[in-house]
CSV table of C-alpha atoms and ligand atoms in Angstrom, one decimal:
chain,number,residue,atom,x,y,z
A,206,MET,CA,128.4,128.6,96.4
A,207,LYS,CA,131.1,129.2,99.0
A,208,VAL,CA,134.0,126.8,99.0
A,209,LEU,CA,136.6,126.2,101.8
A,210,VAL,CA,139.9,125.4,100.1
A,211,THR,CA,142.4,123.9,102.6
A,212,GLY,CA,146.0,124.3,101.4
A,213,GLY,CA,144.7,126.9,98.9
A,214,LEU,CA,147.9,128.8,98.6
A,215,GLY,CA,149.9,125.7,97.5
A,216,TYR,CA,150.7,124.7,94.0
A,217,ILE,CA,147.5,122.9,93.0
A,218,GLY,CA,145.4,124.7,95.5
A,219,SER,CA,146.2,128.1,94.2
A,220,HIS,CA,145.5,127.2,90.6
A,221,THR,CA,142.2,125.7,91.7
A,222,CYS,CA,141.2,128.8,93.7
A,223,CYS,CA,141.9,130.8,90.5
A,224,GLU,CA,139.5,128.6,88.5
A,225,LEU,CA,136.9,128.7,91.2
A,226,LEU,CA,137.0,132.5,91.4
A,227,ASP,CA,136.9,132.8,87.7
A,228,GLN,CA,133.8,130.6,87.6
A,229,GLY,CA,131.9,132.6,90.2
A,230,TYR,CA,132.5,130.6,93.3
A,231,GLU,CA,133.3,132.3,96.6
A,232,VAL,CA,136.5,131.1,98.1
A,233,VAL,CA,137.7,130.8,101.7
A,234,ILE,CA,141.3,129.7,102.1
A,235,LEU,CA,142.9,127.9,105.1
A,236,ASP,CA,146.7,127.4,104.8
A,237,ASP,CA,149.4,127.1,107.4
A,238,LEU,CA,152.1,128.5,104.9
A,239,SER,CA,154.3,125.5,105.7
A,240,ASN,CA,155.0,124.9,102.0
A,241,SER,CA,153.5,128.0,100.4
A,242,SER,CA,153.8,131.8,100.6
A,243,ILE,CA,151.5,134.5,101.6
A,244,ASP,CA,152.4,136.4,98.4
A,245,VAL,CA,150.3,133.9,96.5
A,246,LEU,CA,147.2,135.4,98.2
A,247,ASP,CA,147.9,138.8,96.7
A,248,LYS,CA,148.6,137.3,93.3
A,249,LEU,CA,145.3,135.5,93.4
A,250,ARG,CA,143.5,138.7,94.2
A,251,LYS,CA,145.3,140.5,91.4
A,252,LEU,CA,144.7,137.7,88.9
A,253,THR,CA,141.0,137.3,89.6
A,254,HIS,CA,140.0,140.8,90.9
A,255,LYS,CA,137.9,138.9,93.5
A,256,GLU,CA,137.7,138.9,97.3
A,257,ILE,CA,139.2,136.0,99.1
A,258,SER,CA,138.8,135.2,102.8
A,259,PHE,CA,142.1,133.8,104.3
A,260,TYR,CA,142.8,132.0,107.6
A,261,GLN,CA,146.3,131.1,108.5
A,262,GLY,CA,146.5,127.8,110.4
A,263,ASN,CA,146.6,124.0,110.3
A,264,MET,CA,143.6,121.8,109.8
A,265,ILE,CA,144.5,119.9,113.0
A,266,ASP,CA,143.3,123.1,114.9
A,267,GLU,CA,139.7,122.2,115.6
A,268,GLU,CA,138.9,125.5,117.2
A,269,LEU,CA,140.1,127.4,114.2
A,270,LEU,CA,138.0,125.1,111.9
A,271,GLU,CA,134.9,125.7,114.1
A,272,HIS,CA,135.6,129.4,113.9
A,273,ILE,CA,135.7,129.3,110.1
A,274,PHE,CA,132.5,127.2,109.8
A,275,GLN,CA,130.8,129.7,112.2
A,276,GLU,CA,132.0,132.8,110.4
A,277,GLU,CA,131.6,131.7,106.8
A,278,LYS,CA,128.7,129.9,105.3
A,279,ILE,CA,130.6,127.1,103.8
A,280,ASP,CA,128.8,124.9,101.3
A,281,ALA,CA,131.7,122.6,100.2
A,282,VAL,CA,135.3,121.8,101.0
A,283,ILE,CA,138.2,121.0,98.6
A,284,ASP,CA,141.0,119.5,100.7
A,285,PHE,CA,144.6,120.0,99.4
A,286,ALA,CA,146.2,120.5,102.8
A,287,ALA,CA,148.9,117.8,103.0
A,288,TYR,CA,152.6,117.2,102.9
A,289,LYS,CA,153.8,115.6,99.6
A,290,ALA,CA,157.5,114.9,99.7
A,291,VAL,CA,157.8,111.2,99.1
A,292,GLY,CA,161.4,110.9,100.5
A,293,GLU,CA,160.7,113.0,103.6
A,294,SER,CA,157.7,110.8,104.3
A,295,VAL,CA,159.9,107.8,104.7
A,296,SER,CA,162.1,109.5,107.3
A,297,LYS,CA,159.2,111.3,109.1
A,298,PRO,CA,156.2,108.9,109.0
A,299,ILE,CA,154.5,110.3,112.1
A,300,LEU,CA,154.6,113.8,110.8
A,301,TYR,CA,153.1,112.6,107.5
A,302,TYR,CA,150.3,110.5,109.1
A,303,THR,CA,149.5,113.3,111.5
A,304,ASN,CA,149.4,116.0,108.8
A,305,ASN,CA,147.8,114.0,106.1
A,306,VAL,CA,145.4,111.7,108.0
A,307,SER,CA,144.7,113.1,111.5
A,308,THR,CA,143.9,116.5,110.1
A,309,VAL,CA,141.3,115.1,107.7
A,310,LEU,CA,139.6,113.4,110.7
A,311,VAL,CA,139.3,116.8,112.4
A,312,LEU,CA,138.0,118.3,109.2
A,313,LEU,CA,135.4,115.6,108.8
A,314,LYS,CA,134.3,115.9,112.4
A,315,VAL,CA,133.7,119.7,112.0
A,316,MET,CA,132.1,119.3,108.6
A,317,THR,CA,129.7,116.8,110.1
A,318,LYS,CA,128.9,119.1,113.0
A,319,TYR,CA,128.0,122.0,110.6
A,320,GLU,CA,126.3,119.7,108.2
A,321,VAL,CA,128.6,120.5,105.3
A,322,LYS,CA,128.8,117.2,103.4
A,323,LYS,CA,130.3,118.0,100.1
A,324,LEU,CA,134.0,117.2,99.8
A,325,VAL,CA,136.5,117.0,97.0
A,326,PHE,CA,139.7,115.2,98.2
A,327,SER,CA,143.1,115.5,96.7
A,328,SER,CA,144.5,112.0,96.2
A,329,SER,CA,147.2,110.6,94.0
A,330,ALA,CA,147.9,107.9,91.5
A,331,THR,CA,150.5,106.8,94.0
A,332,VAL,CA,147.6,104.8,95.6
A,333,TYR,CA,147.9,102.3,92.8
A,334,GLY,CA,151.4,101.3,94.0
A,335,ASP,CA,153.4,99.6,91.1
A,336,PRO,CA,150.5,99.0,88.6
A,337,LYS,CA,150.4,95.6,86.9
A,338,THR,CA,149.1,97.1,83.7
A,339,VAL,CA,148.8,100.6,82.1
A,340,PRO,CA,146.8,102.6,81.4
A,341,ILE,CA,145.4,102.5,85.0
A,342,LYS,CA,141.7,102.4,85.6
A,343,GLU,CA,140.0,103.6,88.7
A,344,SER,CA,138.8,100.0,89.3
A,345,ASP,CA,142.3,98.7,89.3
A,346,PRO,CA,143.7,97.4,92.6
A,347,VAL,CA,145.1,100.0,95.1
A,348,GLY,CA,147.6,99.2,97.8
A,349,ASN,CA,151.3,98.2,98.1
A,350,THR,CA,152.2,101.8,98.4
A,351,THR,CA,155.9,102.3,98.7
A,352,ASN,CA,156.1,105.2,101.2
A,353,PRO,CA,154.1,106.8,104.0
A,354,TYR,CA,153.0,109.7,101.7
A,355,GLY,CA,151.3,107.2,99.4
A,356,THR,CA,149.9,105.2,102.3
A,357,SER,CA,148.5,108.4,103.9
A,358,LYS,CA,146.5,109.0,100.7
A,359,LEU,CA,145.3,105.4,100.7
A,360,PHE,CA,144.2,105.6,104.3
A,361,VAL,CA,142.2,108.8,103.7
A,362,GLU,CA,140.5,107.2,100.7
A,363,GLN,CA,139.5,104.3,103.0
A,364,ILE,CA,138.2,106.7,105.7
A,365,LEU,CA,136.1,108.5,103.2
A,366,LYS,CA,134.6,105.2,101.8
A,367,ASP,CA,133.8,104.1,105.4
A,368,LEU,CA,132.2,107.5,106.1
A,369,TYR,CA,130.1,107.3,103.0
A,370,ARG,CA,129.0,103.8,103.9
A,371,SER,CA,127.9,105.1,107.3
A,372,ASP,CA,126.1,108.1,106.0
A,373,SER,CA,125.1,108.2,102.3
A,374,SER,CA,124.1,111.9,102.5
A,375,TRP,CA,127.8,112.8,102.0
A,376,ASP,CA,128.8,113.8,98.5
A,377,ILE,CA,132.5,113.0,98.0
A,378,ALA,CA,134.8,113.1,95.0
A,379,ILE,CA,138.3,111.5,95.3
A,380,LEU,CA,140.6,112.8,92.6
A,381,ARG,CA,143.7,110.7,91.8
A,382,TYR,CA,146.2,113.0,90.2
A,383,PHE,CA,148.9,111.8,87.9
A,384,ASN,CA,151.9,114.2,87.5
A,385,PRO,CA,150.9,117.8,87.6
A,386,ILE,CA,153.4,120.3,86.1
A,387,GLY,CA,153.3,123.7,84.4
A,388,ALA,CA,152.0,126.9,85.8
A,389,HIS,CA,149.3,129.6,85.2
A,390,PRO,CA,150.0,131.2,81.8
A,391,SER,CA,150.2,134.6,83.4
A,392,GLY,CA,153.4,133.4,85.2
A,393,MET,CA,152.0,134.8,88.5
A,394,ILE,CA,151.5,131.5,90.2
A,395,GLY,CA,153.3,128.2,89.8
A,396,GLU,CA,155.4,125.6,91.5
A,397,ASN,CA,158.1,127.0,93.7
A,398,PRO,CA,159.6,124.2,95.9
A,399,LYS,CA,161.9,125.2,98.7
A,400,GLY,CA,165.4,123.7,98.4
A,401,ILE,CA,166.6,121.1,95.9
A,402,PRO,CA,163.5,119.8,94.0
A,403,ALA,CA,162.6,116.1,94.3
A,404,ASN,CA,160.4,116.1,91.2
A,405,LEU,CA,161.4,116.1,87.6
A,406,MET,CA,160.0,119.4,86.2
A,407,PRO,CA,161.0,121.7,89.0
A,408,TYR,CA,164.5,120.2,88.7
A,409,ILE,CA,164.6,120.7,84.9
A,410,VAL,CA,163.7,124.4,85.3
A,411,LYS,CA,166.4,125.0,87.8
A,412,VAL,CA,169.0,123.4,85.5
A,413,ALA,CA,167.7,125.4,82.5
A,414,SER,CA,167.9,128.6,84.5
A,415,GLY,CA,171.4,127.9,85.6
A,416,GLU,CA,170.6,127.4,89.3
A,417,LEU,CA,171.6,123.8,89.2
A,418,PRO,CA,174.3,122.4,87.0
A,419,CYS,CA,172.9,119.1,85.6
A,420,LEU,CA,169.8,116.9,85.7
A,421,SER,CA,170.3,113.4,87.0
A,422,VAL,CA,168.1,111.0,85.0
A,423,PHE,CA,167.3,108.1,87.3
A,424,GLY,CA,167.9,105.0,85.2
A,425,ASN,CA,167.7,104.3,81.5
A,426,ASP,CA,167.2,100.6,81.7
A,427,TYR,CA,163.5,100.4,82.3
A,428,ASP,CA,161.3,98.5,80.0
A,429,THR,CA,160.0,101.7,78.3
A,430,LYS,CA,160.6,103.2,74.8
A,431,ASP,CA,163.9,104.9,75.7
A,432,GLY,CA,164.6,103.1,79.0
A,433,THR,CA,163.7,106.1,81.2
A,434,GLY,CA,160.6,106.4,83.4
A,435,VAL,CA,157.2,107.1,81.7
A,436,ARG,CA,154.6,109.3,83.5
A,437,ASP,CA,151.3,111.0,82.7
A,438,TYR,CA,152.1,114.7,82.9
A,439,ILE,CA,149.1,117.0,83.2
A,440,HIS,CA,149.0,120.8,83.1
A,441,VAL,CA,148.1,122.1,86.5
A,442,VAL,CA,145.5,124.5,84.9
A,443,ASP,CA,143.7,121.4,83.4
A,444,LEU,CA,144.0,119.7,86.7
A,445,ALA,CA,142.5,122.7,88.5
A,446,LYS,CA,139.5,122.7,86.1
A,447,GLY,CA,138.9,119.0,86.9
A,448,HIS,CA,138.2,120.1,90.5
A,449,ILE,CA,135.5,122.5,89.4
A,450,GLN,CA,133.9,119.8,87.2
A,451,ALA,CA,134.0,117.3,90.2
A,452,LEU,CA,132.4,119.9,92.5
A,453,SER,CA,129.7,120.7,90.0
A,454,LYS,CA,128.9,117.0,89.7
A,455,LEU,CA,128.5,116.9,93.5
A,456,GLU,CA,126.3,120.0,93.3
A,457,LYS,CA,124.1,118.6,90.6
A,458,GLU,CA,123.8,114.9,91.2
A,459,GLY,CA,124.7,114.6,94.9
A,460,GLN,CA,124.7,111.7,97.2
A,461,GLY,CA,127.5,109.6,96.0
A,462,LEU,CA,131.2,108.8,96.4
A,463,TYR,CA,133.0,109.1,93.1
A,464,ILE,CA,136.7,108.3,92.3
A,465,TYR,CA,138.4,109.8,89.2
A,466,ASN,CA,141.8,109.6,87.7
A,467,LEU,CA,142.9,113.1,86.5
A,468,GLY,CA,145.5,112.6,83.9
A,469,THR,CA,145.8,112.9,80.1
A,470,GLY,CA,146.0,109.2,79.3
A,471,VAL,CA,149.3,109.8,77.5
A,472,GLY,CA,152.7,108.8,78.9
A,473,TYR,CA,156.0,110.7,78.3
A,474,SER,CA,159.5,109.6,79.2
A,475,VAL,CA,162.0,111.6,81.1
A,476,LEU,CA,163.9,112.2,77.9
A,477,ASP,CA,160.7,113.2,76.1
A,478,LEU,CA,160.2,115.9,78.7
A,479,VAL,CA,163.8,117.1,78.5
A,480,SER,CA,163.8,117.4,74.7
A,481,THR,CA,160.4,119.1,74.6
A,482,PHE,CA,161.5,121.5,77.2
A,483,GLU,CA,164.7,122.3,75.3
A,484,LYS,CA,162.8,122.8,72.0
A,485,VAL,CA,160.0,125.1,73.2
A,486,ASN,CA,162.2,127.2,75.5
A,487,HIS,CA,165.3,127.3,73.3
A,488,VAL,CA,167.5,126.3,76.2
A,489,HIS,CA,170.0,123.5,76.9
A,490,VAL,CA,169.3,121.1,79.7
A,491,PRO,CA,172.5,119.1,80.4
A,492,TYR,CA,171.8,115.7,81.9
A,493,GLN,CA,173.6,112.5,83.0
A,494,ILE,CA,172.2,109.0,83.4
A,495,VAL,CA,172.5,107.8,87.0
A,496,GLU,CA,171.3,104.8,89.0
A,497,ARG,CA,167.5,104.1,89.3
A,498,ARG,CA,165.8,106.0,92.2
A,499,PRO,CA,164.7,103.4,94.8
A,500,GLY,CA,160.9,103.0,94.8
A,501,ASP,CA,160.4,104.3,91.3
A,502,ILE,CA,158.2,102.5,88.8
A,503,ALA,CA,158.7,102.1,85.1
A,504,GLU,CA,155.4,103.4,83.8
A,505,CYS,CA,152.4,105.2,85.2
A,506,PHE,CA,149.7,106.7,83.1
A,507,ALA,CA,145.9,107.0,83.4
A,508,ASP,CA,143.0,105.6,81.6
A,509,ALA,CA,141.2,109.0,81.5
A,510,THR,CA,137.9,107.6,80.2
A,511,LYS,CA,135.8,107.7,83.3
A,512,ALA,CA,136.5,111.4,84.1
A,513,LYS,CA,135.8,112.3,80.5
A,514,GLU,CA,132.5,110.4,80.4
A,515,GLU,CA,131.2,111.4,83.8
A,516,LEU,CA,132.7,114.8,84.4
A,517,GLY,CA,133.3,116.0,80.8
A,518,PHE,CA,137.0,116.3,81.9
A,519,GLU,CA,139.6,116.4,79.1
A,520,ALA,CA,143.0,117.9,79.3
A,521,ALA,CA,143.2,120.8,76.8
A,522,LEU,CA,146.9,121.6,77.2
A,523,GLY,CA,149.7,119.5,75.9
A,524,ILE,CA,153.3,118.7,76.9
A,525,GLU,CA,154.6,121.8,75.1
A,526,ASP,CA,152.3,124.1,77.0
A,527,MET,CA,153.4,122.5,80.3
A,528,CYS,CA,157.1,123.0,79.5
A,529,ARG,CA,156.6,126.6,78.3
A,530,ASP,CA,154.5,127.7,81.2
A,531,ALA,CA,156.7,126.0,83.8
A,532,TYR,CA,159.7,127.9,82.5
A,533,HIS,CA,157.8,131.2,82.0
A,534,PHE,CA,156.8,131.2,85.7
A,535,VAL,CA,160.4,130.7,86.8
A,536,LEU,CA,161.9,133.3,84.5
A,537,LYS,CA,159.2,135.8,85.4
A,538,ASN,CA,159.8,135.4,89.1
A,539,GLN,CA,163.5,135.5,88.8
A,540,GLU,CA,163.4,138.9,87.2
A,541,LYS,CA,161.8,140.4,90.3
B,781,UFG,N1,163.2,111.8,87.6
B,781,UFG,C1,164.5,111.9,87.2
B,781,UFG,N2,165.3,112.9,87.8
B,781,UFG,C2,164.9,113.7,88.8
B,781,UFG,C3,163.5,113.6,89.2
B,781,UFG,C4,162.8,112.6,88.6
B,781,UFG,O1,165.0,111.2,86.3
B,781,UFG,O2,165.7,114.5,89.2
B,781,UFG,C5,162.4,110.8,87.0
B,781,UFG,C6,161.8,109.8,87.9
B,781,UFG,O3,162.7,108.7,88.0
B,781,UFG,C7,160.5,109.4,87.2
B,781,UFG,C8,160.0,110.7,86.6
B,781,UFG,O4,161.2,111.5,86.5
B,781,UFG,O5,160.7,108.5,86.2
B,781,UFG,C9,159.0,111.5,87.4
B,781,UFG,O6,159.5,111.7,88.7
B,781,UFG,P1,158.8,112.7,89.7
B,781,UFG,O7,159.6,112.7,91.0
B,781,UFG,O8,158.6,114.0,89.0
B,781,UFG,O9,157.3,112.1,89.9
B,781,UFG,P2,156.9,110.6,90.4
B,781,UFG,O10,156.1,110.0,89.3
B,781,UFG,O11,158.0,109.9,91.0
B,781,UFG,O12,155.9,111.0,91.6
B,781,UFG,C10,154.9,112.0,91.4
B,781,UFG,C11,154.7,112.8,92.7
B,781,UFG,C12,154.1,111.9,93.8
B,781,UFG,C13,152.9,111.2,93.3
B,781,UFG,C14,153.2,110.5,92.0
B,781,UFG,C15,151.9,110.0,91.5
B,781,UFG,O13,155.9,113.3,93.2
B,781,UFG,O14,153.8,112.8,94.9
B,781,UFG,O15,153.7,111.3,91.0
B,781,UFG,O16,152.0,108.9,90.7
B,781,UFG,F1,152.5,110.4,94.2
């Protein structure tokens, strides 16, 4: 089976390509390199010893998409190509809606033309807004998103539901990620955000490695066990495997639209993550408590039952593996 992976050189995309190739799928990557590096392609080739077709460009480019579908015999698409910086989405909503929604419309148009109707879509737990209860089930209400990034994911989910309603020969899996962290155990691929990181784990690793002086913990007065925010951190390699399980469900069963949470079902606080990171990596992570970050919620973790029952998906790696692999990646890439 040949899979087009859009955004395949990004953080989650690259780990998913690695799993796809390891499991015998053929992979075609489309990436515009706006938040990724061409070096990742070489690293994927070295890691997997497999061939990978690569096209540089943005999914908005219909001619390029047509060219790919004509050249390659694509059987399915996994779509990761999107911007994901929550804060930036607030200041640049048009950019976010164009890149995260308009591009998907172009993709769906071309997929329809070439009768490729299997799609795994990269969504986010952010579509649940501020959840009334945790753990969060797929059937819980979505909406009240607090930023254009989250709303863009919600819009695409709705577009996919409408598409499926209009034509039930589509096979679609919408995957709602919780908080992916960690890196491939080889240390060859991982998360390498440009500039000052907005997310917790990339910030922690930069403090641990001395690149940044101190972590700011955004609030310790939430109604959680230690007052800091609680999230469902999931190892990116587990998350990547979830995509292959979703794809194989679409291959086997077909003709449905499915929605799954991909999380571990366990919540950890900011201070849990800091102390585990310090323990497994034998480093000190200085931190200070500061004001809450606007738009943050107290707790967010998955009910992971549906993905387990229907996909056989279960996270195998724990919080210690996530902390170890995240730091290993950074140290390995600093040495070079
Ligand atoms: N945090 C800090 N200091 C930091 C960064 C984060 O204390 O420097 C705290 C946050 O307040 C929060 C927790 O760490 O309690 C996690 O924050 P992240 O920014 O790492 O992740 P979020 O849960 O805010 O958001 C992430 C992704 C979104 C996605 C969402 C899904 O960044 O893209 O998970 O629920 F939508």
